[in-house]
Amino acid sequence: MNGIISGVVFSTLFLIACGSVLALLLVLAEKFILNFGPCTIDINGGEKKLTVSGGASLLSLLASQNIFIPSACGGRGSCAYCKVIVQAGGGEIGPVEEPYLSAEERRGGTRLSCQVKVRGDVAIRIPREYFSVRKYRGRLLAKKPMTRDIVELRIGLLEPTEIEFTAGQYAQLESREYKSHEAVMRAYSISSPPSGRTHVEFMIRLVPGGICTTWVFEHLKEGQEVQLSGPYGEFHLRPTGAPILFIAGGSGMAPIWSILRHMKETGNKRITRYFFGAQTQADLFLVEELRQLQREMPDFTFIPALSNEPEGSGWTGERGLITDVVGRHVPDASQHEAYLCGSPGMINACIKALKKSGMPEEKIYFDKFA
Ligand SMILES: Cc1cc2nc3c(=O)[nH]c(=O)nc-3n(C[C@H](O)[C@H](O)[C@H](O)COP(=O)(O)OP(=O)(O)OC[C@H]3O[C@@H](n4cnc5c(N)ncnc54)[C@H](O)[C@@H]3O)c2cc1C
């Protein structure tokens, strides 16, 4: 009996000793192996030199120094927006990055900054516009349902109090922690025109199971403070005289609504058609406002089209897939420019159809809400 008891005591003491040694090893590893100490990030050949504590991703370390690289997926390595050129340091390209980098990009040192761990000095190149991206604190002034699954947010800016952006660009909204979800950053196109510098508006569609959109729909309340950063993106009207085709459905209307209102405010007279694809009448919104804009801008035509509207519902407008409707209105698109916004599936189908109608690929601009 005594033998059994001393055996149990001995095993227990042995396990405690092993646990302590393991804990000590972990502390030492963290102190001497995982602590990478101060590292330098050299930007654009010495234009800026940052000293950071190594160990985290390049994307988050730059953000901690108020340099915000576009990123739409919150650092998961799935949007490929956070590309930077790494000229020195940064380690090898990882498996998450590989599918997003062409052979040419790899040769030139392009990396996804969310996947680059800073464990020593690095030298990078980024576009100078990124230096003007700011982080904003704002207050939700209004949250307005547009359809059963789209809300419009109006956010007044508190600090800084004004934003400068080009119509069509997007900002990143930060959700707050809720239930088991950490705060995440997601990209949302600014739907208000650039003239309203003291606030921004967004149109946000609920993605079932999505972290940020569930927070927007279920937790975000009017009067609450929010954080965002921006502006980002290359989706904006090119300064040519070519006739314009806007094609967007659902919350894809956001940047188009900003561009259209900016066109009106600046007296832009380019021939413009906006094809708004939806399933049924219940999915349409801002129709009266767009019809009003059509009355005020003689060169603008608004064409809503429904793909799944029941027969005999009284709908007298266009019916069918948006690609077919555009094809009927613009059989020869060779002289036009197209601006597409929405889901990757819709955009890919439109690009295919527009190319078939003679539009050169380089005249098709888009923001995929991926
Ligand atoms: C440039 C740009 C502009 C955009 N503008 C707009 C806009 O104006 N309006 C708008 O509504 N949207 C816009 N988006 C899309 C937006 O950024 C978000 O992607 C979208 O709102 C979903 O975010 P979420 O956090 O709710 O979903 P997420 O949490 O990112 O989830 C998205 C989907 O993935 C699934 N998912 C999540 N995690 C996992 C996992 N671990 N494994 C498997 N599946 C998973 C979810 O169930 C869901 O179906 C834009 C995107 C880009 C890139």
Coordinates of C-alpha atoms and ligand atoms in Angstrom, one line a residue:
M1 CA 0.0 0.0 0.0
N2 CA 2.8 2.3 1.0
G3 CA 4.6 1.4 -2.2
I4 CA 1.5 2.5 -4.2
I5 CA 1.2 5.8 -2.4
S6 CA 4.9 6.7 -2.8
G7 CA 4.6 5.7 -6.5
V8 CA 1.7 8.1 -7.0
V9 CA 3.5 10.9 -5.1
F10 CA 6.7 10.3 -7.1
S11 CA 4.8 10.3 -10.4
T12 CA 3.0 13.5 -9.4
L13 CA 6.2 15.3 -8.4
F14 CA 7.8 14.1 -11.6
L15 CA 5.0 15.5 -13.8
I16 CA 5.1 18.8 -11.9
A17 CA 8.9 19.0 -12.4
C18 CA 8.5 18.2 -16.2
G19 CA 5.7 20.9 -16.5
S20 CA 8.0 23.5 -14.8
V21 CA 10.9 22.7 -17.1
L22 CA 8.6 22.9 -20.1
A23 CA 7.2 26.3 -18.9
L24 CA 10.7 27.6 -18.3
L25 CA 11.8 26.5 -21.8
L26 CA 8.7 28.2 -23.3
V27 CA 9.6 31.5 -21.4
L28 CA 13.2 31.3 -22.6
A29 CA 12.1 30.5 -26.2
E30 CA 9.8 33.5 -26.2
K31 CA 12.5 35.7 -24.7
F32 CA 15.5 34.6 -26.8
I33 CA 14.0 33.0 -29.9
L34 CA 10.6 34.5 -30.7
N35 CA 11.5 38.0 -29.6
F36 CA 13.0 39.5 -32.7
G37 CA 13.8 42.8 -31.1
P38 CA 13.7 46.1 -32.9
C39 CA 13.5 45.8 -36.7
T40 CA 13.7 48.5 -39.3
I41 CA 11.2 48.8 -42.1
D42 CA 12.7 50.9 -44.9
I43 CA 10.1 52.3 -47.2
N44 CA 10.8 53.5 -50.8
G45 CA 14.6 53.6 -50.5
G46 CA 14.7 55.6 -47.3
E47 CA 11.7 57.9 -47.8
K48 CA 10.5 56.6 -44.4
K49 CA 12.3 54.4 -41.9
L50 CA 10.3 52.8 -39.1
T51 CA 11.5 51.0 -36.1
V52 CA 9.1 48.3 -34.9
S53 CA 9.2 45.4 -32.6
G54 CA 9.6 42.3 -34.8
G55 CA 7.4 39.2 -34.8
A56 CA 4.1 40.4 -36.3
S57 CA 3.0 40.7 -39.9
L58 CA 4.3 43.5 -42.1
L59 CA 0.6 44.6 -42.7
S60 CA -0.1 45.0 -39.0
L61 CA 3.3 46.6 -38.1
L62 CA 2.8 49.2 -40.8
A63 CA -0.8 49.9 -39.5
S64 CA 0.7 50.4 -36.0
Q65 CA 2.8 53.2 -37.5
N66 CA -0.2 54.7 -39.3
I67 CA 0.6 53.4 -42.7
F68 CA -2.5 51.6 -44.0
I69 CA -2.1 49.1 -46.8
P70 CA -5.4 48.2 -48.5
S71 CA -6.7 44.9 -47.1
A72 CA -10.2 43.6 -47.6
C73 CA -10.1 40.3 -45.7
G74 CA -8.6 41.3 -42.4
G75 CA -5.2 39.7 -42.9
R76 CA -6.4 36.2 -43.8
G77 CA -4.5 36.1 -47.1
S78 CA -7.6 35.7 -49.2
C79 CA -8.2 39.1 -50.9
A80 CA -4.7 39.7 -52.2
Y81 CA -5.2 43.5 -51.8
C82 CA -2.2 44.0 -49.5
K83 CA 0.5 43.4 -52.1
V84 CA 3.8 45.3 -51.5
I85 CA 7.2 44.9 -53.1
V86 CA 9.7 43.4 -50.6
Q87 CA 13.2 44.3 -51.7
A88 CA 15.1 42.8 -48.8
G89 CA 14.2 40.6 -45.8
G90 CA 10.8 39.1 -45.3
G91 CA 11.6 35.4 -45.7
E92 CA 10.3 33.0 -48.3
I93 CA 6.9 33.2 -50.1
G94 CA 4.5 31.1 -48.1
P95 CA 1.9 28.6 -49.4
V96 CA -1.0 31.1 -48.6
E97 CA 0.5 33.7 -50.9
E98 CA 1.5 31.5 -53.8
P99 CA -1.9 31.3 -55.6
Y100 CA -2.1 35.1 -55.7
L101 CA 1.3 35.9 -57.2
S102 CA 2.1 35.7 -60.9
A103 CA 5.6 34.5 -61.9
E104 CA 6.4 38.1 -62.8
E105 CA 5.3 39.4 -59.4
R106 CA 7.4 36.8 -57.6
R107 CA 10.5 37.8 -59.7
G108 CA 9.9 41.4 -58.7
G109 CA 9.5 40.7 -55.0
T110 CA 5.8 41.2 -54.7
R111 CA 4.4 39.7 -51.5
L112 CA 1.1 39.8 -49.5
S113 CA 2.0 42.0 -46.6
C114 CA -0.4 40.2 -44.3
Q115 CA 1.7 37.0 -44.8
V116 CA 5.2 38.5 -44.4
K117 CA 6.4 38.1 -40.8
V118 CA 8.9 40.8 -39.8
R119 CA 11.7 38.9 -38.1
G120 CA 14.6 41.3 -39.1
D121 CA 15.2 44.4 -41.1
V122 CA 13.1 44.7 -44.3
A123 CA 13.1 47.1 -47.2
I124 CA 9.8 47.6 -49.1
R125 CA 8.3 49.7 -51.9
I126 CA 4.7 51.0 -51.7
P127 CA 2.7 53.5 -53.7
R128 CA 3.1 57.0 -52.2
E129 CA -0.8 57.4 -52.1
Y130 CA -0.8 55.0 -49.1
F131 CA 0.9 57.7 -47.0
S132 CA -2.3 59.7 -47.2
V133 CA -4.6 56.9 -46.0
R134 CA -5.9 57.9 -42.5
K135 CA -7.6 56.2 -39.6
Y136 CA -10.9 57.8 -38.6
R137 CA -13.1 57.8 -35.6
G138 CA -16.8 58.4 -36.5
R139 CA -20.3 58.2 -35.1
L140 CA -23.1 56.3 -36.7
L141 CA -25.7 59.0 -37.5
A142 CA -28.2 56.8 -39.3
K143 CA -28.8 53.2 -40.2
K144 CA -31.5 52.8 -42.8
P145 CA -32.8 49.6 -44.3
M146 CA -32.8 49.8 -48.2
T147 CA -34.1 46.2 -48.9
R148 CA -34.6 43.1 -46.8
D149 CA -30.8 42.5 -46.7
I150 CA -29.1 45.9 -47.5
V151 CA -28.7 48.8 -45.0
E152 CA -27.3 52.2 -45.6
L153 CA -25.0 53.6 -42.9
R154 CA -24.3 57.3 -42.6
I155 CA -21.2 58.0 -40.4
G156 CA -20.2 61.5 -39.2
L157 CA -16.5 61.9 -38.8
L158 CA -15.2 62.9 -35.4
E159 CA -11.4 62.7 -35.7
P160 CA -10.2 63.7 -38.2
T161 CA -13.3 65.6 -39.0
E162 CA -12.9 65.6 -42.9
I163 CA -12.0 63.1 -45.5
E164 CA -10.8 63.6 -49.1
F165 CA -11.5 60.8 -51.6
T166 CA -12.3 60.1 -55.2
A167 CA -15.8 58.9 -56.1
G168 CA -15.6 55.1 -56.4
Q169 CA -13.0 54.5 -53.7
Y170 CA -13.6 52.4 -50.6
A171 CA -12.9 52.6 -46.9
Q172 CA -12.3 49.8 -44.3
L173 CA -14.8 49.6 -41.5
E174 CA -13.8 47.9 -38.3
S175 CA -16.3 45.8 -36.5
R176 CA -16.2 45.4 -32.7
E177 CA -15.7 42.2 -30.8
Y178 CA -19.0 40.3 -30.2
K179 CA -19.8 36.8 -29.1
S180 CA -16.8 34.7 -30.1
H181 CA -15.7 37.0 -32.9
E182 CA -12.7 39.3 -32.7
A183 CA -12.8 42.8 -34.4
V184 CA -12.3 42.6 -38.1
M185 CA -11.7 45.1 -40.9
R186 CA -13.8 44.9 -44.1
A187 CA -13.9 46.9 -47.3
Y188 CA -17.0 49.0 -48.1
S189 CA -17.3 51.3 -51.1
I190 CA -18.2 54.9 -50.1
S191 CA -21.6 55.6 -51.6
S192 CA -21.7 59.4 -50.7
P193 CA -20.1 61.9 -53.1
P194 CA -16.7 63.4 -52.2
S195 CA -18.3 66.9 -51.7
G196 CA -19.7 65.8 -48.3
R197 CA -16.3 65.7 -46.6
T198 CA -17.6 65.5 -43.0
H199 CA -19.3 62.2 -43.4
V200 CA -19.3 58.9 -45.4
E201 CA -22.1 56.6 -46.4
F202 CA -22.0 52.9 -47.1
M203 CA -24.4 50.3 -48.5
I204 CA -23.9 47.0 -46.7
R205 CA -25.5 43.7 -47.7
L206 CA -25.9 41.0 -45.0
V207 CA -23.7 38.0 -45.7
P208 CA -25.2 35.0 -43.8
G209 CA -22.6 33.9 -41.2
G210 CA -20.3 36.9 -42.1
I211 CA -18.6 38.5 -39.1
C212 CA -18.7 42.2 -40.0
T213 CA -22.1 42.3 -41.7
T214 CA -23.7 40.4 -38.8
W215 CA -22.2 43.0 -36.5
V216 CA -23.5 45.8 -38.6
F217 CA -27.1 44.3 -38.8
E218 CA -27.4 43.0 -35.2
H219 CA -25.0 45.0 -33.0
L220 CA -24.2 48.3 -34.5
K221 CA -26.6 51.0 -33.2
E222 CA -27.2 54.7 -34.1
G223 CA -25.1 57.0 -31.9
Q224 CA -22.3 54.4 -31.5
E225 CA -18.7 55.2 -32.3
V226 CA -17.0 53.4 -35.1
Q227 CA -13.5 53.2 -36.6
L228 CA -12.6 53.2 -40.2
S229 CA -9.6 53.9 -42.5
G230 CA -9.3 55.0 -46.0
P231 CA -9.6 56.0 -48.8
Y232 CA -8.4 53.1 -50.8
G233 CA -8.8 51.7 -54.3
E234 CA -8.4 52.4 -58.0
F235 CA -12.1 52.2 -59.0
H236 CA -12.9 55.7 -60.3
L237 CA -14.1 57.3 -63.5
R238 CA -11.4 57.6 -66.1
P239 CA -11.2 61.1 -67.6
T240 CA -12.0 60.2 -71.2
G241 CA -15.1 61.2 -73.3
A242 CA -16.2 57.6 -74.0
P243 CA -19.8 56.7 -73.3
I244 CA -20.1 55.0 -69.9
L245 CA -21.8 51.7 -68.9
F246 CA -22.3 51.2 -65.2
I247 CA -23.4 47.7 -64.3
A248 CA -24.1 46.9 -60.6
G249 CA -26.7 45.2 -58.5
G250 CA -27.4 45.1 -54.8
S251 CA -24.8 46.8 -52.6
G252 CA -22.6 47.0 -55.7
M253 CA -24.6 50.2 -56.3
A254 CA -22.5 52.0 -53.6
P255 CA -19.6 53.4 -55.6
I256 CA -21.8 54.0 -58.7
W257 CA -24.2 56.1 -56.5
S258 CA -21.1 58.1 -55.4
I259 CA -19.8 58.6 -58.9
L260 CA -23.2 59.5 -60.4
R261 CA -23.9 62.2 -57.8
H262 CA -20.3 63.5 -58.3
M263 CA -21.0 63.6 -62.1
K264 CA -24.1 65.6 -61.5
E265 CA -22.4 68.0 -59.1
T266 CA -19.6 68.6 -61.5
G267 CA -21.8 69.0 -64.6
N268 CA -20.2 65.9 -66.3
K269 CA -22.1 65.4 -69.6
R270 CA -20.8 62.0 -70.8
I271 CA -23.4 59.7 -72.2
T272 CA -24.1 57.3 -69.3
R273 CA -26.2 54.3 -68.8
Y274 CA -26.7 52.5 -65.4
F275 CA -27.9 48.9 -65.6
F276 CA -29.1 47.9 -62.1
G277 CA -29.6 44.1 -61.9
A278 CA -31.9 42.6 -59.3
Q279 CA -34.0 39.5 -58.8
T280 CA -37.4 41.0 -58.0
Q281 CA -39.0 44.4 -57.3
A282 CA -38.3 43.8 -53.6
D283 CA -34.6 43.9 -54.3
L284 CA -34.7 47.4 -56.0
F285 CA -33.9 50.5 -54.0
L286 CA -33.2 54.2 -54.7
V287 CA -35.3 53.8 -57.9
E288 CA -37.1 57.1 -57.4
E289 CA -33.8 59.0 -56.7
L290 CA -32.2 57.5 -59.8
R291 CA -35.2 58.4 -61.9
Q292 CA -35.0 61.9 -60.6
L293 CA -31.3 62.0 -61.5
Q294 CA -32.3 60.9 -65.0
R295 CA -34.6 63.8 -65.2
E296 CA -31.9 66.2 -64.1
M297 CA -29.1 64.7 -66.3
P298 CA -30.2 64.5 -69.9
D299 CA -27.3 62.3 -70.9
F300 CA -28.0 59.7 -68.2
T301 CA -30.3 56.7 -68.5
F302 CA -31.3 54.4 -65.6
I303 CA -32.2 50.8 -66.6
P304 CA -33.3 48.6 -63.8
A305 CA -33.7 44.9 -64.9
L306 CA -35.3 42.0 -63.0
S307 CA -34.2 38.4 -63.5
N308 CA -36.8 36.6 -61.3
E309 CA -39.8 38.8 -61.2
P310 CA -43.1 36.8 -61.3
E311 CA -45.1 37.1 -64.6
G312 CA -48.1 39.4 -64.2
S313 CA -46.7 41.3 -61.3
G314 CA -47.2 44.6 -63.0
W315 CA -43.5 45.2 -63.7
T316 CA -43.2 46.9 -67.0
G317 CA -39.4 47.4 -67.0
E318 CA -36.6 45.2 -68.4
R319 CA -36.6 41.4 -67.6
G320 CA -33.8 38.9 -67.8
L321 CA -30.2 38.4 -66.9
I322 CA -28.3 41.7 -66.7
T323 CA -25.8 40.5 -69.3
D324 CA -28.6 39.8 -71.8
V325 CA -30.2 43.2 -71.0
V326 CA -27.0 45.1 -71.5
G327 CA -26.4 43.1 -74.8
R328 CA -29.9 44.1 -76.1
H329 CA -29.3 47.8 -75.3
V330 CA -25.6 48.0 -76.4
P331 CA -25.0 45.3 -79.1
D332 CA -21.7 47.1 -80.1
A333 CA -19.7 48.1 -77.0
S334 CA -16.5 48.8 -78.8
Q335 CA -16.5 52.5 -78.1
H336 CA -17.7 52.4 -74.5
E337 CA -16.1 52.2 -71.1
A338 CA -17.6 49.8 -68.5
Y339 CA -17.6 50.1 -64.7
L340 CA -18.7 47.0 -62.9
C341 CA -19.3 46.4 -59.2
G342 CA -20.6 43.5 -57.2
S343 CA -20.0 39.7 -56.7
P344 CA -17.1 38.0 -58.6
G345 CA -19.7 35.8 -60.4
M346 CA -21.6 38.8 -61.8
I347 CA -18.5 40.6 -62.8
N348 CA -16.9 37.7 -64.6
A349 CA -20.2 37.1 -66.5
C350 CA -20.3 40.8 -67.5
I351 CA -16.7 40.9 -68.6
K352 CA -17.3 37.9 -70.9
A353 CA -20.4 39.4 -72.4
L354 CA -18.9 42.9 -72.9
K355 CA -15.8 41.4 -74.6
K356 CA -18.2 39.5 -76.9
S357 CA -19.8 42.8 -77.8
G358 CA -16.5 44.2 -78.8
M359 CA -15.3 46.0 -75.7
P360 CA -11.5 45.8 -75.2
E361 CA -10.6 44.3 -71.8
E362 CA -8.6 47.4 -70.8
K363 CA -11.7 49.5 -70.9
I364 CA -13.5 47.4 -68.3
Y365 CA -13.0 48.6 -64.7
F366 CA -14.4 46.7 -61.7
D367 CA -14.4 46.3 -58.0
K368 CA -15.1 42.7 -57.0
F369 CA -16.8 42.4 -53.6
A370 CA -14.8 39.3 -52.8
Ligands
LIG1 C1 -13.0 46.6 -52.7 C2 -14.2 46.0 -52.0 C3 -15.4 46.8 -51.8 C4 -16.5 46.3 -51.2 N1 -17.6 47.0 -51.0 C5 -18.7 46.5 -50.5 C6 -19.9 47.3 -50.3 O1 -19.9 48.5 -50.7 N2 -21.0 46.7 -49.8 C7 -20.9 45.4 -49.3 O2 -22.0 44.9 -48.9 N3 -19.8 44.6 -49.5 C8 -18.7 45.2 -50.0 N4 -17.6 44.4 -50.1 C9 -17.5 43.1 -49.4 C10 -17.1 43.2 -47.9 O3 -15.8 43.7 -47.8 C11 -17.1 41.9 -47.1 O4 -16.4 40.9 -47.8 C12 -18.5 41.4 -46.9 O5 -19.4 42.4 -46.3 C13 -18.5 40.1 -46.0 O6 -17.9 40.5 -44.8 P1 -18.2 39.7 -43.4 O7 -17.2 40.0 -42.4 O8 -19.6 39.9 -43.1 O9 -18.1 38.2 -43.9 P2 -16.9 37.2 -43.6 O10 -16.8 36.9 -42.2 O11 -15.7 37.7 -44.3 O12 -17.4 35.9 -44.3 C14 -17.7 35.9 -45.7 C15 -18.3 34.5 -46.1 O13 -17.3 33.5 -45.8 C16 -17.8 32.6 -44.9 N5 -16.7 32.3 -43.9 C17 -16.2 33.1 -43.0 N6 -15.2 32.5 -42.4 C18 -15.1 31.3 -42.9 C19 -14.2 30.2 -42.7 N7 -13.3 30.2 -41.8 N8 -14.4 29.1 -43.4 C20 -15.3 29.0 -44.4 N9 -16.2 30.1 -44.6 C21 -16.0 31.2 -43.9 C22 -19.0 33.2 -44.2 O14 -19.9 32.3 -43.7 C23 -19.5 34.1 -45.3 O15 -20.3 33.3 -46.1 C24 -16.4 44.9 -50.7 C25 -15.3 44.2 -50.9 C26 -14.2 44.7 -51.6 C27 -13.0 43.8 -51.8

